[in-house]
XYZ file of C-alpha atoms in Angstrom:
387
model
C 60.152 5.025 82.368
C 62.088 7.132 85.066
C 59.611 9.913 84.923
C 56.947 9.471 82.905
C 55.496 13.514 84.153
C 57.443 14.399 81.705
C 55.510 13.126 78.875
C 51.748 12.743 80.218
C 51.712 16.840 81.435
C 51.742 18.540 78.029
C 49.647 15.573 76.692
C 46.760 16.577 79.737
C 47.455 19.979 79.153
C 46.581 19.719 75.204
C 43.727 16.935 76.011
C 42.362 20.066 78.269
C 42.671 22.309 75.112
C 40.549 20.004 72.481
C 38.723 17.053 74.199
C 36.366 16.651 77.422
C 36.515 12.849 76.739
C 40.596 13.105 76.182
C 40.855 15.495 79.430
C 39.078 12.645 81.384
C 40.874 9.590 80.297
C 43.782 11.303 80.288
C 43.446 12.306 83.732
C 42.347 8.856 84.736
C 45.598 7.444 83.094
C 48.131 10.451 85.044
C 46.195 9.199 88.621
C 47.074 5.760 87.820
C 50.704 6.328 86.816
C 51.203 8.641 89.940
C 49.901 5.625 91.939
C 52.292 3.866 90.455
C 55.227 5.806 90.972
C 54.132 6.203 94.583
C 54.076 2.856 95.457
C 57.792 2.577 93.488
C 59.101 5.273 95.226
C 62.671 4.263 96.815
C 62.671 2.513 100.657
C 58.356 1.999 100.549
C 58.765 -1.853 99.829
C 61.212 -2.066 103.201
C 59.041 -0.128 105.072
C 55.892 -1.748 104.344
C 57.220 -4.983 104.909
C 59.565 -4.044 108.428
C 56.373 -1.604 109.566
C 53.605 -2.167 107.005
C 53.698 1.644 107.018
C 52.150 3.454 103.931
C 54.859 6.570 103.412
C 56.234 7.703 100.339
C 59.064 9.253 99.262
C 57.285 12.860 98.234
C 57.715 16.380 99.344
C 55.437 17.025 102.697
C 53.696 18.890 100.601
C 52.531 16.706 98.282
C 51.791 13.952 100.669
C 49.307 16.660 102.172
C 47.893 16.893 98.721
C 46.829 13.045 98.727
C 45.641 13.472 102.238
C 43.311 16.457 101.322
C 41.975 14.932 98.341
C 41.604 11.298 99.404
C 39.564 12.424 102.989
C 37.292 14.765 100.888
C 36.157 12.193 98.360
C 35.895 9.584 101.297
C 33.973 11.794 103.557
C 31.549 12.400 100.699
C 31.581 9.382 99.381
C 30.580 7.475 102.853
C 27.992 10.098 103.484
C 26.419 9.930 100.409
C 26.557 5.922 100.778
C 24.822 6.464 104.219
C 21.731 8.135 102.580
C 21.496 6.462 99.370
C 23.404 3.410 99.391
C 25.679 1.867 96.428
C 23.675 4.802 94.110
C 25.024 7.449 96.115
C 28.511 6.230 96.774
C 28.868 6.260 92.919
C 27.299 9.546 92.298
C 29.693 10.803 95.109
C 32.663 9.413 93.416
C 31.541 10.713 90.269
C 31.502 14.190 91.229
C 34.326 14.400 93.146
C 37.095 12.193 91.341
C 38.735 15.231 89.687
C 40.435 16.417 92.244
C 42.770 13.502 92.515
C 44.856 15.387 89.543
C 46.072 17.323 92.020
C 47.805 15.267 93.796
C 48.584 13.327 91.199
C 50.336 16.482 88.864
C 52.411 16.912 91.860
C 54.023 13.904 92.236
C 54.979 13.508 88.648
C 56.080 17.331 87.901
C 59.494 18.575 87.214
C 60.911 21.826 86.494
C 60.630 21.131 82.251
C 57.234 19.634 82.048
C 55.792 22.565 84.081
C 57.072 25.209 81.770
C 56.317 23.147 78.862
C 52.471 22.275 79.850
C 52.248 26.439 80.735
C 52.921 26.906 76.869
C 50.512 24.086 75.666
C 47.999 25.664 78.048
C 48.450 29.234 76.715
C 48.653 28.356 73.151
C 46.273 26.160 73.151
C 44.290 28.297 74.508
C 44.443 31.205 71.978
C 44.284 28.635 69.416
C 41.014 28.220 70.916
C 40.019 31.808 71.137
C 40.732 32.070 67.292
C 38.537 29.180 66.595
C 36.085 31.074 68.272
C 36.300 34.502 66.516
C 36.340 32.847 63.676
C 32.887 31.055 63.987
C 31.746 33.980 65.608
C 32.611 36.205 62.966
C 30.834 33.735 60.431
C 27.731 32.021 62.173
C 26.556 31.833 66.242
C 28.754 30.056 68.260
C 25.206 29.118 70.094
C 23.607 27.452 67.493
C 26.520 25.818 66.077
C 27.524 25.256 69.721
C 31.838 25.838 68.089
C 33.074 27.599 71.293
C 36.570 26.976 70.419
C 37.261 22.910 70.582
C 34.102 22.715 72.928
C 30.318 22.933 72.884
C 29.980 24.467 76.615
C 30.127 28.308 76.473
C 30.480 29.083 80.173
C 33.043 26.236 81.089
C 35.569 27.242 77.873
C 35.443 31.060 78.546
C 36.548 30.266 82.443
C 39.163 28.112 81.527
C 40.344 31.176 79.013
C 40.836 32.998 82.133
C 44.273 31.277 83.558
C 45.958 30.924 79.710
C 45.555 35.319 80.120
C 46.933 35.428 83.089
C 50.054 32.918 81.758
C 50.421 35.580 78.921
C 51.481 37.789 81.715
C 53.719 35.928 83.187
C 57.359 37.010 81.208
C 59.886 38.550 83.204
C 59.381 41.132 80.196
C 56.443 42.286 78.718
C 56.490 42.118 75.240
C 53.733 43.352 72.682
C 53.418 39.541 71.806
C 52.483 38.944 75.500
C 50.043 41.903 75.299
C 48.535 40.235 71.421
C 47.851 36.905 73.286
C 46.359 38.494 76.436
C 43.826 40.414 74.134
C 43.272 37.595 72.161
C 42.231 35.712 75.027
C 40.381 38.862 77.003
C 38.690 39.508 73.591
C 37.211 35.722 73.225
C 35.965 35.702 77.277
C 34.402 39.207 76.581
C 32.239 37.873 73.501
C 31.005 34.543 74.645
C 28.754 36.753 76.810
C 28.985 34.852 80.096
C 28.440 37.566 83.406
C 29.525 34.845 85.866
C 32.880 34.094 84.140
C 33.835 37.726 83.237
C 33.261 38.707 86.905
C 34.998 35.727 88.024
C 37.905 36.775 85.732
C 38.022 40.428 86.817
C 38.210 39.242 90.222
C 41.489 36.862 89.630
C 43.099 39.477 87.360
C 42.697 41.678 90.856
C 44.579 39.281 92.494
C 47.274 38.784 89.959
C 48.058 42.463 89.887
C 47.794 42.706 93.710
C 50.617 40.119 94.391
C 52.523 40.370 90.931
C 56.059 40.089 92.198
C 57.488 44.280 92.726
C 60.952 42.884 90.281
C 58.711 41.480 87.426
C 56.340 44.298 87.739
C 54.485 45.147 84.581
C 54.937 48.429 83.245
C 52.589 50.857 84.247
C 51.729 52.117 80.094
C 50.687 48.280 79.410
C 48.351 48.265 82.970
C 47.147 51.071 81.148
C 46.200 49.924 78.342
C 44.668 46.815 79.879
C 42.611 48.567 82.049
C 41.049 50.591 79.480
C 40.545 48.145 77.037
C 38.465 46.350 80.061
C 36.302 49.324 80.684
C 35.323 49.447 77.161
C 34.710 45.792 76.968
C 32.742 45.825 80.247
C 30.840 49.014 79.182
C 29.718 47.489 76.594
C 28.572 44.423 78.204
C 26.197 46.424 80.607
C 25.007 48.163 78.053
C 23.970 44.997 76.420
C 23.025 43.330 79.481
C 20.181 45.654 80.330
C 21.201 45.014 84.314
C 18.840 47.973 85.097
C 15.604 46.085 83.661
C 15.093 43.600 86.599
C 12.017 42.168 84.543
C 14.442 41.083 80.893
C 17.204 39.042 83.122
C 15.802 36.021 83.075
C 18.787 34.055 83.843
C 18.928 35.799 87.149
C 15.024 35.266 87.802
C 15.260 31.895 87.221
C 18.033 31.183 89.522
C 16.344 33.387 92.400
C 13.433 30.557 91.666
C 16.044 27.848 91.798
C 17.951 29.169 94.550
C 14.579 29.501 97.239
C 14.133 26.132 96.411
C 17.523 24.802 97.122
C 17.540 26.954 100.483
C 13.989 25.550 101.395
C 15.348 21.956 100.937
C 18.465 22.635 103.040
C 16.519 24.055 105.793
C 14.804 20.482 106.605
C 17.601 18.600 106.286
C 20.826 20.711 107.103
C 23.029 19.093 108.865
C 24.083 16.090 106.177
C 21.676 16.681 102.736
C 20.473 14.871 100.563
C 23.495 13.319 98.635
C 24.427 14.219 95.110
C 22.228 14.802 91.932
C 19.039 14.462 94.324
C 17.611 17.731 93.671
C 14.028 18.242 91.576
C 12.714 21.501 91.175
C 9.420 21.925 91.663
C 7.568 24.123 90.396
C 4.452 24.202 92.384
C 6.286 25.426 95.587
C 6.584 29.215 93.253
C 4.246 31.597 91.928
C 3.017 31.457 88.358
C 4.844 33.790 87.195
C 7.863 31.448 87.729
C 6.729 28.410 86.945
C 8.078 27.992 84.114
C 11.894 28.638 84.617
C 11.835 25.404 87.120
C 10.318 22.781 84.229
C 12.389 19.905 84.500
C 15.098 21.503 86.571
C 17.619 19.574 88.517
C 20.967 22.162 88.560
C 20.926 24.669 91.163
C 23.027 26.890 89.467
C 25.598 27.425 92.513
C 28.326 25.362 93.418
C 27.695 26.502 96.730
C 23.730 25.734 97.253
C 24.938 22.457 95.347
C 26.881 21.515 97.619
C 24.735 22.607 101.183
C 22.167 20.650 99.124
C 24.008 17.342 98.797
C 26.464 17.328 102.229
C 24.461 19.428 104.050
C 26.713 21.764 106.315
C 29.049 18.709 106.658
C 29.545 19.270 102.888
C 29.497 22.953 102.623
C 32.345 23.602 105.602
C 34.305 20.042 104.021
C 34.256 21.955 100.878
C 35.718 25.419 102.159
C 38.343 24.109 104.018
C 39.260 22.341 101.087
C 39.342 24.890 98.690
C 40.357 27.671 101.402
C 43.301 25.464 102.502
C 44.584 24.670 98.794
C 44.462 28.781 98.242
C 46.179 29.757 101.242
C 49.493 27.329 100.157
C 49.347 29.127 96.624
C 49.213 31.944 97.686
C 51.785 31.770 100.390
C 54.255 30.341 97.774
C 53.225 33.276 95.616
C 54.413 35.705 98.076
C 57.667 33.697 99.597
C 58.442 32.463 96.549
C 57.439 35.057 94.152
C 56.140 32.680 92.108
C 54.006 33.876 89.404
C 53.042 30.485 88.328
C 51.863 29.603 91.920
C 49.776 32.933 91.647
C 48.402 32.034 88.469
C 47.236 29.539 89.837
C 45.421 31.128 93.029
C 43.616 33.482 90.535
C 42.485 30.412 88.852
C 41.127 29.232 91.750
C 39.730 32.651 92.885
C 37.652 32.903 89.578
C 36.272 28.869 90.228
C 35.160 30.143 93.847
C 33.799 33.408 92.033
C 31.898 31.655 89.528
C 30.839 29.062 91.984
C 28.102 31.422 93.435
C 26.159 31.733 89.552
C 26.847 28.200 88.873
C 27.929 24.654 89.371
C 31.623 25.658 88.542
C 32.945 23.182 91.768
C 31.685 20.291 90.113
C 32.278 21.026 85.997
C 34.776 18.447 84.840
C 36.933 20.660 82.684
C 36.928 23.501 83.944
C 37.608 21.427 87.733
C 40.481 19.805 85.580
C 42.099 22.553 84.957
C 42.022 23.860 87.810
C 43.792 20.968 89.615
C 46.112 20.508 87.420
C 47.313 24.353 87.793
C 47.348 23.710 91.088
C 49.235 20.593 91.117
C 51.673 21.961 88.761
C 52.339 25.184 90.981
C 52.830 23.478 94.555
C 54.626 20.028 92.950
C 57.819 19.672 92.768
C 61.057 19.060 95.137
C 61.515 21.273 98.089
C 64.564 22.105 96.710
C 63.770 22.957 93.329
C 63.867 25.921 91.239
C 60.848 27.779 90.699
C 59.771 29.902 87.765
């Protein structure tokens, strides 16, 4: 099989839709074939053997891709398996492996099997979003746990957030666009998640700010978006109560979590602890609070996750990872006026967003996803078209 990218994409990209388990083997099966296809590429069997050189026949680009991702799962990896031996090498591995669907998208991506894994994302997607209305409509999605094709509410309303943004993405804005964008604003709105609908106002910023000045959307449907927002998000203060400091307790208990985590850090901050070593405990808060850190061992922020686990080592490896990877979408989004690229970079936005009220960094599919946009945005030949 020339290309096999082709084929294995839009499979990933519907696996993301319906299955955690079919996301994950799937995504183990694309790394492998990219492998594959590396080590095929034309000229690397002369050069190995007349240099013993390890080049391939990618776009620099890519090739920077498997350098970021392979150093930032080896630097964790080794530090973890410094503190904690064989145990933490693992737990390193396991909680970093995504991001090798980066690199791995981009080397097998073409020009067809971009635009057709965009559609299986989007449709998908709003296939999703009616499952959800409908169960919502009939039962509780939290008791029945039927948030579209998954049983996690917060990581399948942020990965609704990119399919809206693909809705938008027509060199014409048609009302269909607008009926899918709804449908999926509509089904991020109701599963009631503040982190993800801040994260997603924030990317939509972004998308607006650098939507390309020829493919502008007209001003009537920005409109009409923007007000159906402030109803939306009206509402949802209203039913938040964010005045009434004493009903969050979401936010209480991660102000309990969060001293905690920050207490750790501060005696040992230079490397951590290694990952999936943190224990709340709940003698080290008052009374009061006691009870939000029973059997607690998620720190609810990708961030204090993170400075937990690599220390600062870990928390500056991860920025420049993530900072880097943002910066080359969205300097193709601007050069290139790319919209997928910038879909992209809003997608990665609302991960970095969401981060700070949860463990977004290190949530399989939603982290899938996220790759995989990416991969699909800066992939490619130098020379080829893009969207």
């Amino acid at each position: 099989m020339k290309n096999p990218g082709k084929y294995i994409l839009p499979l990933f990209a519907f696996l993301l839709v319906v299955s955690l388990a079919g996301a994950s083997i799937g995504a183990g099966v694309m790394i492998l074939l990219a492998i594959a296809q590396v080590c095929r590429s034309p000229g690397m069997g002369e050069r190995l053997r007349e240099t013993g050189e390890f080049r391939c026949e990618s776009t620099d680009v890519t090739r920077l891709l498997w350098i970021i991702s392979l150093c930032f799962i080896a630097a964790l990896a080794v530090l973890d398996a410094a503190q904690n031996g064989w145990t933490g090498f693992v737990q390193a591995i396991r909680e970093t492996w995504t991001i090798l669907v980066l690199p791995a998208t981009a080397s097998l991506v073409t020009e067809r099997s971009r635009e057709l894994s965009a559609r299986v994302l989007l449709y998908g997607f709003c296939g999703a979003a009616l499952v959800f209305l409908y169960f919502y409509a009939t039962t509780d999605p939290a008791i029945e746990g039927h948030y579209g094709f998954h049983s996690a509410p917060y990581a399948f309303a942020i990965m609704l957030a990119a399919p809206s943004w693909l809705a938008m993405c027509r060199h014409r804005i048609r009302i269909s666009e607008i009926a899918l964008w709804m449908l999926l604003a509509v089904a991020l709105f109701l599963v009631n998640t503040r982190g993800v609908i801040i994260a997603w106002l924030a990317g939509s910023a972004l998308f607006l700010a650098f939507f390309p000045r020829e493919k502008r959307i007209p001003r009537r449907v920005v409109a009409l978006l923007l007000l159906l927002v402030l109803f939306f998000g009206a509402w949802k203060a209203q039913r938040w109560q964010l005045l009434d400091i004493e009903k969050q307790h979401s936010i209480q208990q991660r102000f309990a979590i969060w001293a905690q985590v920050i207490e750790e850090f501060g005696e040992q901050p230079i490397f951590g602890y290694g990952f999936n070593r943190f224990r709340a405990d709940p003698s080290r808060v008052g009374e009061k609070y006691r009870s939000y850190l029973d059997n607690q061992t998620n720190p609810h922020s990708g961030y204090l996750m993170m400075l937990h686990a690599g220390g600062m080592f870990g928390f500056l490896l991860l920025w420049a990872v993530y900072g880097s990877l943002f910066y080359l979408l969205l300097r193709r989004a601007r050069i290139h006026r790319d919209t997928f690229a910038l879909v992209a970079a809003s997608n990665m936005l609302a991960i970095m967003i969401g981060a700070f009220g949860d463990k977004t960094f290190f949530m399989t599919l939603p982290v899938l996803q996220n790759w995989f946009l990416a991969g699909l945005a800066l992939g490619g030949s130098r020379g080829e078209s893009r969207p």
